[in-house]
Amino acid sequence: MPILYPPTGTFPSDPGALERSALETLYLHLRHNYRGLMVSRGQYRGQAQRSQEAMHQLEQKLRLIAEREASVRKEAYEMLEIVTNVVGELEDAGDDLVNEFGLYQKGKSTYQGGRFIGRLVGAVIRFIRRWTGTKQQLAAIVEKQQAVQLSLEGTDGTDR
């Protein structure tokens, strides 16, 4: 419960008319109130300083979390980009195979399959090359995923 200090009107504005004992009583009362105010001020300053230190520590923790999350997010976007490229490559390779096989099927019925077989074999070769390239990109994704997992497991979770 806060201490209530007397208003300034309680003390006379002209102390010259006061007797010595009344003057001493008022002086001791003022001194007591001033001492209480100084103690209160010190407590307030200490509390303000502790709050400021706590805010500084919280700010540092938030910055560390933000930096860690930003790096994880960056790696996730990089993995997403690789996956998107892999899917696009496989989709293109599959479309090539389907188109060339369709042309081969049409050419086979007209006994013109030789040229279409060559194009179909070319599409298969392109598919194999793309498939090999995408497997290498998949290995890069797995490595990044393991690195992200290790970085997340490396934290003890107290600042999360």
Tab-separated table of C-alpha atoms in Angstrom:
chain	number	residue	atom	x	y	z
A	1	MET	CA	0.000	0.000	0.000
A	2	PRO	CA	1.509	3.335	-0.989
A	3	ILE	CA	2.390	5.925	1.604
A	4	LEU	CA	0.312	9.066	1.308
A	5	TYR	CA	2.315	12.237	1.776
A	6	PRO	CA	0.624	15.387	3.108
A	7	PRO	CA	-0.181	18.130	0.593
A	8	THR	CA	2.039	21.213	0.521
A	9	GLY	CA	-0.800	23.326	1.983
A	10	THR	CA	-0.282	21.515	5.290
A	11	PHE	CA	3.025	23.344	5.751
A	12	PRO	CA	2.994	27.087	6.357
A	13	SER	CA	4.285	29.276	3.535
A	14	ASP	CA	5.985	31.682	5.987
A	15	PRO	CA	7.923	29.790	8.704
A	16	GLY	CA	9.009	33.065	10.397
A	17	ALA	CA	5.801	33.277	12.457
A	18	LEU	CA	6.177	29.783	13.900
A	19	GLU	CA	7.542	28.983	17.312
A	20	ARG	CA	10.743	27.011	17.594
A	21	SER	CA	9.069	23.746	18.679
A	22	ALA	CA	6.460	23.958	15.855
A	23	LEU	CA	9.232	24.757	13.380
A	24	GLU	CA	11.280	21.771	14.522
A	25	THR	CA	8.226	19.498	14.340
A	26	LEU	CA	7.457	20.663	10.779
A	27	TYR	CA	11.123	20.290	9.823
A	28	LEU	CA	11.297	16.732	11.161
A	29	HIS	CA	8.018	15.916	9.399
A	30	LEU	CA	9.371	17.331	6.111
A	31	ARG	CA	12.636	15.466	6.570
A	32	HIS	CA	10.797	12.190	7.241
A	33	ASN	CA	8.624	12.677	4.137
A	34	TYR	CA	11.648	13.608	2.028
A	35	ARG	CA	13.499	10.505	3.191
A	36	GLY	CA	10.487	8.339	2.311
A	37	LEU	CA	10.297	9.961	-1.128
A	38	MET	CA	13.994	9.307	-1.760
A	39	VAL	CA	13.646	5.652	-0.762
A	40	SER	CA	10.619	5.337	-3.028
A	41	ARG	CA	12.508	7.021	-5.874
A	42	GLY	CA	15.406	4.585	-5.438
A	43	GLN	CA	13.042	1.625	-5.508
A	44	TYR	CA	11.399	2.983	-8.646
A	45	ARG	CA	14.753	3.514	-10.366
A	46	GLY	CA	15.871	-0.005	-9.440
A	47	GLN	CA	12.675	-1.500	-10.771
A	48	ALA	CA	12.938	0.569	-13.970
A	49	GLN	CA	16.547	-0.557	-14.449
A	50	ARG	CA	15.622	-4.228	-13.915
A	51	SER	CA	12.772	-3.859	-16.390
A	52	GLN	CA	15.096	-2.274	-18.929
A	53	GLU	CA	17.622	-5.116	-18.517
A	54	ALA	CA	14.849	-7.708	-18.891
A	55	MET	CA	13.639	-5.968	-22.062
A	56	HIS	CA	17.195	-5.962	-23.426
A	57	GLN	CA	17.559	-9.696	-22.760
A	58	LEU	CA	14.171	-10.370	-24.344
A	59	GLU	CA	15.169	-8.330	-27.395
A	60	GLN	CA	18.374	-10.359	-27.761
A	61	LYS	CA	16.455	-13.639	-27.519
A	62	LEU	CA	13.954	-12.446	-30.105
A	63	ARG	CA	16.759	-11.434	-32.462
A	64	LEU	CA	18.374	-14.881	-32.104
A	65	ILE	CA	15.061	-16.587	-32.796
A	66	ALA	CA	14.428	-14.346	-35.804
A	67	GLU	CA	17.910	-15.037	-37.214
A	68	ARG	CA	17.487	-18.783	-36.766
A	69	GLU	CA	14.004	-18.755	-38.283
A	70	ALA	CA	15.217	-16.644	-41.212
A	71	SER	CA	17.979	-19.127	-42.002
A	72	VAL	CA	15.566	-22.065	-41.749
A	73	ARG	CA	13.058	-20.238	-43.940
A	74	LYS	CA	15.761	-19.468	-46.508
A	75	GLU	CA	16.797	-23.124	-46.640
A	76	ALA	CA	13.148	-24.179	-46.951
A	77	TYR	CA	12.662	-21.831	-49.910
A	78	GLU	CA	15.831	-23.174	-51.514
A	79	MET	CA	14.543	-26.739	-51.104
A	80	LEU	CA	11.159	-25.723	-52.504
A	81	GLU	CA	12.843	-24.194	-55.538
A	82	ILE	CA	14.808	-27.409	-56.150
A	83	VAL	CA	11.646	-29.510	-55.793
A	84	THR	CA	9.807	-27.232	-58.213
A	85	ASN	CA	12.627	-27.577	-60.738
A	86	VAL	CA	12.676	-31.368	-60.338
A	87	VAL	CA	8.941	-31.655	-60.842
A	88	GLY	CA	9.083	-29.369	-63.871
A	89	GLU	CA	11.904	-31.391	-65.433
A	90	LEU	CA	10.086	-34.688	-64.847
A	91	GLU	CA	6.851	-33.247	-66.205
A	92	ASP	CA	8.617	-32.060	-69.377
A	93	ALA	CA	10.364	-35.412	-69.802
A	94	GLY	CA	7.127	-37.311	-69.285
A	95	ASP	CA	5.305	-35.084	-71.779
A	96	ASP	CA	8.048	-35.728	-74.341
A	97	LEU	CA	7.734	-39.475	-73.856
A	98	VAL	CA	3.947	-39.403	-74.119
A	99	ASN	CA	4.009	-37.224	-77.249
A	100	GLU	CA	6.694	-39.278	-79.015
A	101	PHE	CA	5.005	-42.538	-78.097
A	102	GLY	CA	1.726	-41.177	-79.460
A	103	LEU	CA	3.437	-40.231	-82.721
A	104	TYR	CA	5.075	-43.657	-82.846
A	105	GLN	CA	1.695	-45.352	-82.407
A	106	LYS	CA	0.244	-43.341	-85.318
A	107	GLY	CA	3.294	-43.939	-87.525
A	108	LYS	CA	3.299	-47.661	-86.784
A	109	SER	CA	-0.129	-48.090	-88.363
A	110	THR	CA	1.029	-46.398	-91.568
A	111	TYR	CA	4.283	-48.392	-91.683
A	112	GLN	CA	6.309	-45.249	-91.111
A	113	GLY	CA	7.608	-46.300	-87.680
A	114	GLY	CA	11.336	-45.943	-88.329
A	115	ARG	CA	11.574	-42.195	-87.900
A	116	PHE	CA	9.156	-42.238	-84.985
A	117	ILE	CA	11.145	-44.977	-83.250
A	118	GLY	CA	14.240	-42.801	-83.475
A	119	ARG	CA	12.370	-39.852	-81.947
A	120	LEU	CA	10.933	-42.117	-79.243
A	121	VAL	CA	14.417	-43.403	-78.389
A	122	GLY	CA	15.633	-39.784	-78.254
A	123	ALA	CA	12.808	-38.933	-75.825
A	124	VAL	CA	13.773	-41.920	-73.654
A	125	ILE	CA	17.419	-40.757	-73.644
A	126	ARG	CA	16.343	-37.214	-72.629
A	127	PHE	CA	14.139	-38.702	-69.910
A	128	ILE	CA	17.051	-40.746	-68.554
A	129	ARG	CA	19.295	-37.661	-68.504
A	130	ARG	CA	16.650	-35.596	-66.735
A	131	TRP	CA	15.934	-38.424	-64.317
A	132	THR	CA	19.640	-38.666	-63.423
A	133	GLY	CA	19.838	-34.894	-62.949
A	134	THR	CA	16.754	-34.822	-60.757
A	135	LYS	CA	18.141	-37.619	-58.579
A	136	GLN	CA	21.211	-35.452	-57.976
A	137	GLN	CA	18.962	-32.514	-57.067
A	138	LEU	CA	16.993	-34.815	-54.776
A	139	ALA	CA	20.240	-35.703	-52.988
A	140	ALA	CA	20.850	-31.955	-52.471
A	141	ILE	CA	17.354	-31.612	-50.985
A	142	VAL	CA	17.968	-34.514	-48.591
A	143	GLU	CA	21.263	-32.950	-47.455
A	144	LYS	CA	19.602	-29.572	-46.831
A	145	GLN	CA	16.745	-31.256	-44.997
A	146	GLN	CA	19.197	-33.065	-42.723
A	147	ALA	CA	21.102	-29.823	-42.069
A	148	VAL	CA	17.874	-28.022	-41.139
A	149	GLN	CA	16.832	-30.913	-38.896
A	150	LEU	CA	20.206	-30.907	-37.134
A	151	SER	CA	20.073	-27.146	-36.615
A	152	LEU	CA	16.600	-27.412	-35.112
A	153	GLU	CA	17.586	-30.343	-32.903
A	154	GLY	CA	20.751	-28.486	-31.821
A	155	THR	CA	18.719	-25.944	-29.880
A	156	ASP	CA	17.532	-26.929	-26.426
A	157	GLY	CA	14.111	-25.363	-27.005
A	158	THR	CA	14.318	-22.894	-24.137
A	159	ASP	CA	14.266	-19.861	-26.378
A	160	ARG	CA	11.613	-21.177	-28.717
